[in-house]
Short mmCIF file of C-alpha atoms and ligand atoms in Angstrom, two decimals:
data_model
loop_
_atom_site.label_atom_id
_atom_site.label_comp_id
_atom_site.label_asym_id
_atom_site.label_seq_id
_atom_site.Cartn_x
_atom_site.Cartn_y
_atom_site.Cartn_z
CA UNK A 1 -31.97 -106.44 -3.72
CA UNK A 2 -29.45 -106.96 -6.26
CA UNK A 3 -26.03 -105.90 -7.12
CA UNK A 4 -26.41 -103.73 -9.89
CA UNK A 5 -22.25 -102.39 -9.94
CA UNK A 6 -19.37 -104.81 -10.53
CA UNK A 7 -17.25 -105.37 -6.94
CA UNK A 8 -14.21 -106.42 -9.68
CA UNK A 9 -14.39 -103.00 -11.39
CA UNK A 10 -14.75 -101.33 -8.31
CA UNK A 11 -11.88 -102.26 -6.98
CA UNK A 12 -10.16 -101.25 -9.79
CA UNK A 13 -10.49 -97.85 -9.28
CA UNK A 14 -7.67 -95.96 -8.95
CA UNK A 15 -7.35 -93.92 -5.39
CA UNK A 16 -7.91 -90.54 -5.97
CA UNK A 17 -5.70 -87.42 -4.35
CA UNK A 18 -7.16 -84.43 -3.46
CA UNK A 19 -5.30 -81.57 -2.39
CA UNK A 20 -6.10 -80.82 1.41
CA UNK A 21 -3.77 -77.90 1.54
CA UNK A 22 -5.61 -76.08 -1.92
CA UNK A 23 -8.97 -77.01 0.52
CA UNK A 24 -8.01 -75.14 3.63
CA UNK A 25 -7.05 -72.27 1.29
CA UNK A 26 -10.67 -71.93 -0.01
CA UNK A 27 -12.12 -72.63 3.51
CA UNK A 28 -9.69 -70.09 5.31
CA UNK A 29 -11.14 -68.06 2.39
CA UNK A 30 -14.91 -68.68 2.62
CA UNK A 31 -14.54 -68.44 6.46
CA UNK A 32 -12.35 -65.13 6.76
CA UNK A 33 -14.12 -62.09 8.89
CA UNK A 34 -14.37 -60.28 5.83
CA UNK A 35 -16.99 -62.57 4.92
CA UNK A 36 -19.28 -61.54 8.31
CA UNK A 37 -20.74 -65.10 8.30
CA UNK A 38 -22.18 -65.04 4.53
CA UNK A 39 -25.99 -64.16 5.67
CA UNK A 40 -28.35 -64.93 2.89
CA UNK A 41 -28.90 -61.23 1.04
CA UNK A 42 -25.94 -59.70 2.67
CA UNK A 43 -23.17 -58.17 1.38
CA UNK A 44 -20.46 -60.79 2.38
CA UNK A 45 -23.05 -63.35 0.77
CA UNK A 46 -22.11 -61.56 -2.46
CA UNK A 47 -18.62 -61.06 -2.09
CA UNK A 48 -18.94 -64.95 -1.96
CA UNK A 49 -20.78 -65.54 -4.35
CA UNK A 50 -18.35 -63.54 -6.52
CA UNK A 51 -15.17 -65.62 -5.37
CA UNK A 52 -17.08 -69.18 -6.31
CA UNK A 53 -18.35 -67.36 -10.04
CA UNK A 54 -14.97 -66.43 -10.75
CA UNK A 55 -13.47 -69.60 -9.60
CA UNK A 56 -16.00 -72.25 -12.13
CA UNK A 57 -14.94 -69.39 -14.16
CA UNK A 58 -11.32 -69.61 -14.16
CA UNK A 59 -11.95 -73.99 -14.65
CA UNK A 60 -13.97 -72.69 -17.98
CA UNK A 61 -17.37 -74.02 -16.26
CA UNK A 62 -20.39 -73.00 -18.28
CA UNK A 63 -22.54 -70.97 -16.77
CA UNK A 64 -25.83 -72.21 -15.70
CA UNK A 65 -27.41 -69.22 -13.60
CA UNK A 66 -29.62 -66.52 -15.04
CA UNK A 67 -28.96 -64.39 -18.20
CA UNK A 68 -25.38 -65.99 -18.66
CA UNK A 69 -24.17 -65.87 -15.71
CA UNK A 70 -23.36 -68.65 -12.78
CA UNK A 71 -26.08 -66.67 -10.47
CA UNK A 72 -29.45 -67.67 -10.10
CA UNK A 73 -31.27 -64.74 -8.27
CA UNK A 74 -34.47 -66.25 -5.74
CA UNK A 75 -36.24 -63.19 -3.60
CA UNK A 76 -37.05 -64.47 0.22
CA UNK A 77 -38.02 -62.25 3.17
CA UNK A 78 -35.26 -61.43 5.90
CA UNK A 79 -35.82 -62.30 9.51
CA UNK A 80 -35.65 -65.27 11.85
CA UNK A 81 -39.34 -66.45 10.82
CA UNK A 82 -39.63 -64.91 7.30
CA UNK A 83 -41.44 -61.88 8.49
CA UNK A 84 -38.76 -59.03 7.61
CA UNK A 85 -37.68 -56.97 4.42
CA UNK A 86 -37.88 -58.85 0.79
CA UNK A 87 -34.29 -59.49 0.05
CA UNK A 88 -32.17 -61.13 -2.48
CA UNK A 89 -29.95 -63.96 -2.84
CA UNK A 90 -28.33 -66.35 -5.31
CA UNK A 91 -27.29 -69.75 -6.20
CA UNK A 92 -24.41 -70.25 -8.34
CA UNK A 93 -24.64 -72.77 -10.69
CA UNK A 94 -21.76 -74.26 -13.66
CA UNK A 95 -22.07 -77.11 -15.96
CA UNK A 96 -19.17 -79.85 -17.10
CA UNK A 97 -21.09 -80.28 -20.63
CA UNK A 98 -19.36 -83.86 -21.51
CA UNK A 99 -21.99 -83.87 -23.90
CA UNK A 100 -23.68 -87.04 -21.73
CA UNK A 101 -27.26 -87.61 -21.52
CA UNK A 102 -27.81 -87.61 -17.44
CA UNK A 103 -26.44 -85.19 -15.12
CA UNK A 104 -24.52 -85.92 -11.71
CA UNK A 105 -25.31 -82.33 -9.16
CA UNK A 106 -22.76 -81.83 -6.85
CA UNK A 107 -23.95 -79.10 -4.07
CA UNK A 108 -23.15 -77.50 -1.29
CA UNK A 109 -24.69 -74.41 0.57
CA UNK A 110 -22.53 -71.25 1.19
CA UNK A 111 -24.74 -69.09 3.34
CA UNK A 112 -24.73 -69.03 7.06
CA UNK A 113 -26.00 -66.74 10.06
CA UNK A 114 -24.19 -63.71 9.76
CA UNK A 115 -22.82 -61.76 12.45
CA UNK A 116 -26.12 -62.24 14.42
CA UNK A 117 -26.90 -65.97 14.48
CA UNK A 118 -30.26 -65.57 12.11
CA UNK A 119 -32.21 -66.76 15.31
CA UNK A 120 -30.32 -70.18 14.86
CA UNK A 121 -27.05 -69.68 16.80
CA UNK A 122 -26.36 -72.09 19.87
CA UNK A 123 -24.79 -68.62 21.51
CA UNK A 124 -26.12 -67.10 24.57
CA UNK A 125 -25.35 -64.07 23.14
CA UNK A 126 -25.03 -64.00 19.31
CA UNK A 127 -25.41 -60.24 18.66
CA UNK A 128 -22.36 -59.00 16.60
CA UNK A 129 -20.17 -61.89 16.83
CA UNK A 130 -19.34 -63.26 12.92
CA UNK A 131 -20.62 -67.15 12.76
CA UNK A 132 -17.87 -67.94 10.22
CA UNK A 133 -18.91 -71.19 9.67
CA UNK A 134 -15.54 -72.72 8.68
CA UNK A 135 -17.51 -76.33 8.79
CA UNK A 136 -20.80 -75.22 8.46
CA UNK A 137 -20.72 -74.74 5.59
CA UNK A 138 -17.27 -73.33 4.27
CA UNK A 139 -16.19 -77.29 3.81
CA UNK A 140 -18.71 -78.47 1.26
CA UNK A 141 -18.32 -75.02 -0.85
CA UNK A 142 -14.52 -75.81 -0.91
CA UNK A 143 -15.44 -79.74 -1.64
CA UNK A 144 -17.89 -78.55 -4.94
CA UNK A 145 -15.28 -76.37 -6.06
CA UNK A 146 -12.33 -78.84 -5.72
CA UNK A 147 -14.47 -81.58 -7.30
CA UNK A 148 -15.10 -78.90 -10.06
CA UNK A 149 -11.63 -78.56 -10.34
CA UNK A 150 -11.01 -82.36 -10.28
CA UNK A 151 -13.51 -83.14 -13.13
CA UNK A 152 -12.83 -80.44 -15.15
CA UNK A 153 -9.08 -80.80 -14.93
CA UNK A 154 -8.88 -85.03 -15.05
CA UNK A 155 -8.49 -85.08 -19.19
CA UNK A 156 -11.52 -87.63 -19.22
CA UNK A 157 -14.66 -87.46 -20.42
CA UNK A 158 -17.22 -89.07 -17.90
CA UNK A 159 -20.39 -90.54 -19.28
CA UNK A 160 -22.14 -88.21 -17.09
CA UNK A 161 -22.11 -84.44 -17.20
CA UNK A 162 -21.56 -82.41 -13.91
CA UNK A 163 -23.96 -79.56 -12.31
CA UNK A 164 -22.06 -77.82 -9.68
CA UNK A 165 -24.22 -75.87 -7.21
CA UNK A 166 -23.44 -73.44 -4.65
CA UNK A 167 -26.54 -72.68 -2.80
CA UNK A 168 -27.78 -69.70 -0.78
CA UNK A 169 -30.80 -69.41 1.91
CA UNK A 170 -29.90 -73.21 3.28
CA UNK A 171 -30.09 -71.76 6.88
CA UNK A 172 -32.87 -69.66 6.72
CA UNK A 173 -35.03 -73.71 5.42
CA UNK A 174 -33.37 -75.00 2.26
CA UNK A 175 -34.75 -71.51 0.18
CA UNK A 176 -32.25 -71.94 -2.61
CA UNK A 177 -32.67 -75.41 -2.97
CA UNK A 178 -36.15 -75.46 -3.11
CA UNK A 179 -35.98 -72.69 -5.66
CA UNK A 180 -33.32 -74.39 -8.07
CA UNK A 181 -35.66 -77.74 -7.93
CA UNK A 182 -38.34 -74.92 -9.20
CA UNK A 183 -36.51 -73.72 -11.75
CA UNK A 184 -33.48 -75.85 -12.75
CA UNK A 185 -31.26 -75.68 -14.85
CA UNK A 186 -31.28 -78.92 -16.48
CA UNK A 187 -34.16 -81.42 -16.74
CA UNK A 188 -34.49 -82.93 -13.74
CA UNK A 189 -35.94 -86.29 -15.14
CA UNK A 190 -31.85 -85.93 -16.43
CA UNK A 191 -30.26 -86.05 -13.35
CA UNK A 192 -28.49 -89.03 -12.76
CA UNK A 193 -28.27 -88.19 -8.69
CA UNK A 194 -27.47 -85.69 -6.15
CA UNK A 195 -24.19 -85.44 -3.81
CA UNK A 196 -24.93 -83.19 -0.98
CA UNK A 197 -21.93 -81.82 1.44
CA UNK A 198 -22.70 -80.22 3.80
CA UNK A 199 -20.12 -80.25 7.40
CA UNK A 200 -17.82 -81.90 5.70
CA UNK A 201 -14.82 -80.32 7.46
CA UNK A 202 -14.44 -82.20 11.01
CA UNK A 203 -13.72 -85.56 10.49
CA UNK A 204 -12.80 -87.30 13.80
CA UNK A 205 -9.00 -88.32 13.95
CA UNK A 206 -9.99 -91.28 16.44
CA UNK A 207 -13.71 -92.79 14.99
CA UNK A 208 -12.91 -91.34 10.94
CA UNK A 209 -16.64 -92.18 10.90
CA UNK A 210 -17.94 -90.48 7.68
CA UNK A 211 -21.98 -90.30 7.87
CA UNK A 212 -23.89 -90.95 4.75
CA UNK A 213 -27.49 -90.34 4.33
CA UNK A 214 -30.22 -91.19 1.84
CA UNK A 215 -28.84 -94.49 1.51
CA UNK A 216 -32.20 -95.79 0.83
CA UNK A 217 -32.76 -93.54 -1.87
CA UNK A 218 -31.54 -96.05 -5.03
CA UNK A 219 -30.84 -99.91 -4.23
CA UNK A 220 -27.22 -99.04 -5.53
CA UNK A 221 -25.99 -97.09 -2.91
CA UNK A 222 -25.89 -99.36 0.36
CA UNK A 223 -23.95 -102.35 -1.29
CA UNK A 224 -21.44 -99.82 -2.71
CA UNK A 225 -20.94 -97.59 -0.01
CA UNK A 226 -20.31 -101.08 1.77
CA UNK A 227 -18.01 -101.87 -0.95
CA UNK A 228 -16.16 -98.30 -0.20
CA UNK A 229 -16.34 -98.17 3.95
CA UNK A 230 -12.28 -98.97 4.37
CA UNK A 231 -10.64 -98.64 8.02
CA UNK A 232 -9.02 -95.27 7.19
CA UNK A 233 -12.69 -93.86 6.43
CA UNK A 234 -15.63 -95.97 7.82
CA UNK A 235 -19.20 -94.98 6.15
CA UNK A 236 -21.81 -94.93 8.55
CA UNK A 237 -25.38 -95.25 6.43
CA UNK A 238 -28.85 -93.37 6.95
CA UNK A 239 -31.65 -94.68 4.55
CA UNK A 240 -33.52 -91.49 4.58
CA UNK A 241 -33.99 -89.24 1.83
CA UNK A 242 -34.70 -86.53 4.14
CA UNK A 243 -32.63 -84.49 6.51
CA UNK A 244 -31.84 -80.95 7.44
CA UNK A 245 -29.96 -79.82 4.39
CA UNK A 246 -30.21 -78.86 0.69
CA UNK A 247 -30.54 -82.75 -0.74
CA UNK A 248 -34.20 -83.01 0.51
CA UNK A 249 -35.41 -80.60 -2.09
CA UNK A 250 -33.99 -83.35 -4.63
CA UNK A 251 -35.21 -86.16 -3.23
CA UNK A 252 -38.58 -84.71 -3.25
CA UNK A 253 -38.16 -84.27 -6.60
CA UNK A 254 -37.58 -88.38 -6.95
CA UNK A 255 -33.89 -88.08 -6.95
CA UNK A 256 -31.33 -90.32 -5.44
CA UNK A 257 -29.56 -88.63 -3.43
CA UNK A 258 -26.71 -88.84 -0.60
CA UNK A 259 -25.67 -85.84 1.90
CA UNK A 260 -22.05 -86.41 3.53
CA UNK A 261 -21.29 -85.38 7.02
CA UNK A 262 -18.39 -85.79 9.20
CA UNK A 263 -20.62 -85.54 12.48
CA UNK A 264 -21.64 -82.54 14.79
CA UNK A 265 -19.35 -80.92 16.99
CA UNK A 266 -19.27 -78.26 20.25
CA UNK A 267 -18.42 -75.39 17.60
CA UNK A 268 -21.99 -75.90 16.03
CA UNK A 269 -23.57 -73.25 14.87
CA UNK A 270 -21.89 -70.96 17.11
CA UNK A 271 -19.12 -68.09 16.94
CA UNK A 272 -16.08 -70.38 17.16
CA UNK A 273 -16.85 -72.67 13.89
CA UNK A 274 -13.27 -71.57 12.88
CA UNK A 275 -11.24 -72.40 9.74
CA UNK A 276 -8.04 -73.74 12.57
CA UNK A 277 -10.56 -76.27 13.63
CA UNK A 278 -11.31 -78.12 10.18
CA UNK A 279 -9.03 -81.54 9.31
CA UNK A 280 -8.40 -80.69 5.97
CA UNK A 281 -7.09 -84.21 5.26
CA UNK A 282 -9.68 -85.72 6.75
CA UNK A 283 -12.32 -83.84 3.98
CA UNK A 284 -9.67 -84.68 1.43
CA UNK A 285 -10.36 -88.52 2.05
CA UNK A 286 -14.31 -87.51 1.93
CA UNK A 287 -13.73 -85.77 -1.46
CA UNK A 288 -11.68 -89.07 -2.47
CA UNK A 289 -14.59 -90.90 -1.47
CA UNK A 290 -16.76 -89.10 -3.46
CA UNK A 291 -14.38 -89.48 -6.69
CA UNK A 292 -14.35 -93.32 -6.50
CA UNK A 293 -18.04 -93.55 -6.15
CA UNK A 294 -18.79 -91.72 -9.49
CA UNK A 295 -16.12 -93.78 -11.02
CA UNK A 296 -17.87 -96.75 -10.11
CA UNK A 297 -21.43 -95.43 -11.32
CA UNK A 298 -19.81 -93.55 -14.74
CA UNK A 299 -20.05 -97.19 -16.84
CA UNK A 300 -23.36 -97.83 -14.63
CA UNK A 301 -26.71 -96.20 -16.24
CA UNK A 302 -28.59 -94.14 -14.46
CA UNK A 303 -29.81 -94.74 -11.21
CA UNK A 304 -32.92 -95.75 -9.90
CA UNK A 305 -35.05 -94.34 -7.65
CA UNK A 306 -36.93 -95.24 -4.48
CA UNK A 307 -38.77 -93.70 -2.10
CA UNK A 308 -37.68 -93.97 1.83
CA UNK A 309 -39.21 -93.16 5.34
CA UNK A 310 -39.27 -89.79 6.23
CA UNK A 311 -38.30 -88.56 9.29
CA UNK A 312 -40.78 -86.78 11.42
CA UNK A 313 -40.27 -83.05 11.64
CA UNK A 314 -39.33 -82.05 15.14
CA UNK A 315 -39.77 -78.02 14.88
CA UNK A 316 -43.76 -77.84 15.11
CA UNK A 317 -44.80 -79.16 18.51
CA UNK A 318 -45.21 -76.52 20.92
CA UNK A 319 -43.97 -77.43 25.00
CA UNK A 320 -43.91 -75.47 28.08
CA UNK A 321 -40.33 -76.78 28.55
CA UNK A 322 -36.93 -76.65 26.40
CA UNK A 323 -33.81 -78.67 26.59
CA UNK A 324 -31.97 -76.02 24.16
CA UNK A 325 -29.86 -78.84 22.67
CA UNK A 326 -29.71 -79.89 18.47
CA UNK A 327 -31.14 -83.10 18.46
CA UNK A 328 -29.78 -85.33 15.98
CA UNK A 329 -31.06 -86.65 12.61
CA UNK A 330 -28.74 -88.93 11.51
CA UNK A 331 -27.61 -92.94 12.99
CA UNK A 332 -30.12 -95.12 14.79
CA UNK A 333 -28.43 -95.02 18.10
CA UNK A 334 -31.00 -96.37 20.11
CA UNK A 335 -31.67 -93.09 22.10
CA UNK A 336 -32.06 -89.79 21.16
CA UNK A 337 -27.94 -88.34 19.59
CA UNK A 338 -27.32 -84.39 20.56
CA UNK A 339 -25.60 -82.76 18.04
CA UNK A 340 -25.56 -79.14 19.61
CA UNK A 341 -26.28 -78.13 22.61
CA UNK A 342 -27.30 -74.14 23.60
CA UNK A 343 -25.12 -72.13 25.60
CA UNK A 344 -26.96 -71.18 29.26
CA UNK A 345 -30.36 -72.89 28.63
CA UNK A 346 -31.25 -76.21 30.97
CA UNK A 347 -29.30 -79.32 28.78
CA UNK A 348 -26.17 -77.22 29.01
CA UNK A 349 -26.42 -76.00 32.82
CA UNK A 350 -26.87 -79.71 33.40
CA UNK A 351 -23.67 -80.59 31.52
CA UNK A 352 -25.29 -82.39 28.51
CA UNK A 353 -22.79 -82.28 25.85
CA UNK A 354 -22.52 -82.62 22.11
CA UNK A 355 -22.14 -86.39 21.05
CA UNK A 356 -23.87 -87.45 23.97
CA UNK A 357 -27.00 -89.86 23.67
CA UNK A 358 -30.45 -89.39 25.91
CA UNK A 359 -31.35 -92.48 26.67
CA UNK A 360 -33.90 -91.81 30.04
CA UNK A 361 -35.88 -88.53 30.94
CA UNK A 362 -37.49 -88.61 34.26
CA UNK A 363 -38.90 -91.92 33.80
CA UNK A 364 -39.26 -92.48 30.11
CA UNK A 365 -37.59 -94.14 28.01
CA UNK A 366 -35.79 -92.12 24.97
CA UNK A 367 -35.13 -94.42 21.92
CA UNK A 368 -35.59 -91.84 19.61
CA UNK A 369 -36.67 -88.26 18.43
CA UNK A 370 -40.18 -89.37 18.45
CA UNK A 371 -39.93 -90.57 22.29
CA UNK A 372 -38.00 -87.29 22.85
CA UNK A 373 -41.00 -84.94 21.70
CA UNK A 374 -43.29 -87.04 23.86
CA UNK A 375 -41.65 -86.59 26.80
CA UNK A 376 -40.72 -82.86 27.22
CA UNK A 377 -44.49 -82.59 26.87
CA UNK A 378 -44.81 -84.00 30.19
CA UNK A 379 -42.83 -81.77 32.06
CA UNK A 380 -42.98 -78.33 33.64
CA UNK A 381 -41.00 -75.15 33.73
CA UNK A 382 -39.28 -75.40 37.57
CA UNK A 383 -39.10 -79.30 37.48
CA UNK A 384 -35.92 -81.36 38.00
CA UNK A 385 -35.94 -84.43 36.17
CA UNK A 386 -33.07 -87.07 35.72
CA UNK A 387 -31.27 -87.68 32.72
CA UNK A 388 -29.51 -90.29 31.89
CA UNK A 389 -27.34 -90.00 29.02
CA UNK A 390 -24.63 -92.36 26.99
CA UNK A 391 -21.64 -91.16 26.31
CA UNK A 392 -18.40 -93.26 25.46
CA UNK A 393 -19.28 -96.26 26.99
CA UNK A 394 -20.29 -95.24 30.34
CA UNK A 395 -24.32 -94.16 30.80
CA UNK A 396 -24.47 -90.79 33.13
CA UNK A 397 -26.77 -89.53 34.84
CA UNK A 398 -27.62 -85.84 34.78
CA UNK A 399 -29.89 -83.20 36.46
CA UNK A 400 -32.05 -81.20 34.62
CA UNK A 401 -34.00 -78.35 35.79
CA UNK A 402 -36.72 -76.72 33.20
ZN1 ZN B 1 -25.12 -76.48 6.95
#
């Protein structure tokens, strides 16, 4: 693999300084009750949607949605499996024309479950409590629009232009997405790459472990994300193109592409993802990040593409027996990482926790998701099995009853 950015203009890059304060304003925003979680086709998805128009708006952003406008309407059908009333959502698209052949997309989704959970809330009891997702995903809408700001404020002119994209219907399986890549906006044989955030808002004070996936999506990025990693933010790489959030649809599309994440948390997916949890400072360093790496790549031409493992899919196997934890896409941890675990089902009556690692179940070993869905199809609703998980750096063993 070779080098294909210089190291010595790299390091010339100046250090970029976003505005953490200007970012907790827009995530207090995005996450405020008013809001009621920002459920694809509901109304505080549109007052949302509204608030991010008017903001590329104010930066004099073209639009790039239908008609004129920064919305691009896609019809999906309500309900936790897609079998309840057509409805209607948007993404909200704006364009940085710097008159540039190749395009850089900058995305994040801005829908999440409502004030019921959308059938994906780790709640017992989700029923009229407001998911505000402050994190999920209130961080990477405040990240596009501050690096919409930044570009369209910084007096240069990039050798790429900028697509900034707001999506809708993420939580309900990457609907808005997978409808832009349908009908985009630009020619997609023009975009230079993809930057995905998505949970951008948590960075640990202790690990600052930032995790980057679809590393192995262009030979550029793992040498310069190497070339970034610094002890005040330390980049922890995925190859994968694929992963549970809005940058698959590019990469299927033979995009590089990279999704930022600042790592799962108890709050995930449930009520109490609140804007007084989120380290602004630590997603201003992220957004940083993000600023230095297209200043590298601006005097590069465009990237190349290549095609990565996929991950296997870990929703369509049916058992007789449930965990109810998240299991994690991200890191090769040797064992099996839990990014969420349910309130009252077996993994949390047990006292699995979020960051934890399975590493034994009963008497198998768990090295990774694959190992995982093997071995809850060996047990049966009543049993008691062992589990032995990692966490810190002691290994603990657990009791888990199906
Ligand atoms: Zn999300």
């Amino acid at each position: 693999m070779t080098c294909v950015f210089s190291v010595t203009h790299a390091q010339a890059v100046p250090q970029a300084q976003t505005d953490s304060v200007r970012v907790l304003n827009d995530i207090k925003w995005l996450a405020d009750d008013r809001n009621e979680g920002r459920a694809a086709g509901s109304e505080g998805e549109q007052n949302t949607a509204a608030f991010i128009s008017s903001a590329f708006k104010k930066l004099g952003l073209q639009p790039k949605g239908d008609k004129g406008t920064f919305q691009q309407k896609f019809s999906f059908n309500k309900g936790v499996h897609g079998e309840g009333k057509p409805a209607e959502s948007n993404n909200i698209i704006a364009f940085l024309d710097n008159k540039a052949v190749n395009t850089i997309i900058v995305g994040a989704h801005y829908d999440h479950l409502g004030n019921d959970g959308q059938g994906s809330s780790l709640d017992a009891n989700p029923e009229n409590k407001i998911h505000n997702g402050a994190d999920d995903n209130a961080s990477g809408v405040a990240g596009v629009l501050e690096l919409a700001r930044h570009y369209s404020t910084n007096k240069t002119r990039e050798n790429n232009n900028f697509l900034f994209i707001c999506f809708s219907g993420e939580e309900l399986g990457l609907l808005g997405s997978k409808y832009f890549t349908e009908h985009p906006a630009v020619e997609l044989e023009k975009v230079n790459y993809m930057i995905n955030m998505d949970m951008v808002g948590r960075l640990d004070r202790s690990t600052r472990n930032v995790f980057v996936t679809g590393t192995g999506t262009s030979p550029v990025w793992q040498p310069l994300l190497q070339h970034l990693s610094s002890p005040e933010l330390i980049i922890k790489m995925d190859s994968s193109g694929t992963g549970p959030s809005d940058h698959t649809s590019f990469y299927l599309k033979d995009i590089p592409v990279l999704h930022f994440f600042t790592g799962s948390h108890s709050d995930y997916h449930k009520p109490s993802d609140d804007w007084e949890k989120i380290n602004a400072s630590g997603e201003a360093k992220v957004l940083d990040l993000i600023i230095r790496l297209n200043s590298v790549l601006d005097s590069e031409p465009k990237l190349a593409f290549l095609k990565t493992r996929t991950k296997s899919s870990a929703g369509r196997a049916s058992f007789k027996v449930t965990l109810g934890i998240m299991p994690s896409y991200a890191g090769n941890e040797n064992g099996l990482k839990v990014d969420g675990v349910s309130d009252g089902r077996p993994g949390q009556k047990a006292g699995i926790q979020s960051g934890d690692i399975i590493i034994e179940m009963g008497t198998l070993k768990i090295s990774d998701i694959e190992d995982y869905m093997k071995a809850l199809g060996q047990f049966d609703k009543g049993q008691t099995i062992p589990v032995k998980v990692r966490r810190s750096n002691e290994v603990v063993t657990l009791s888990v009853t199906f």
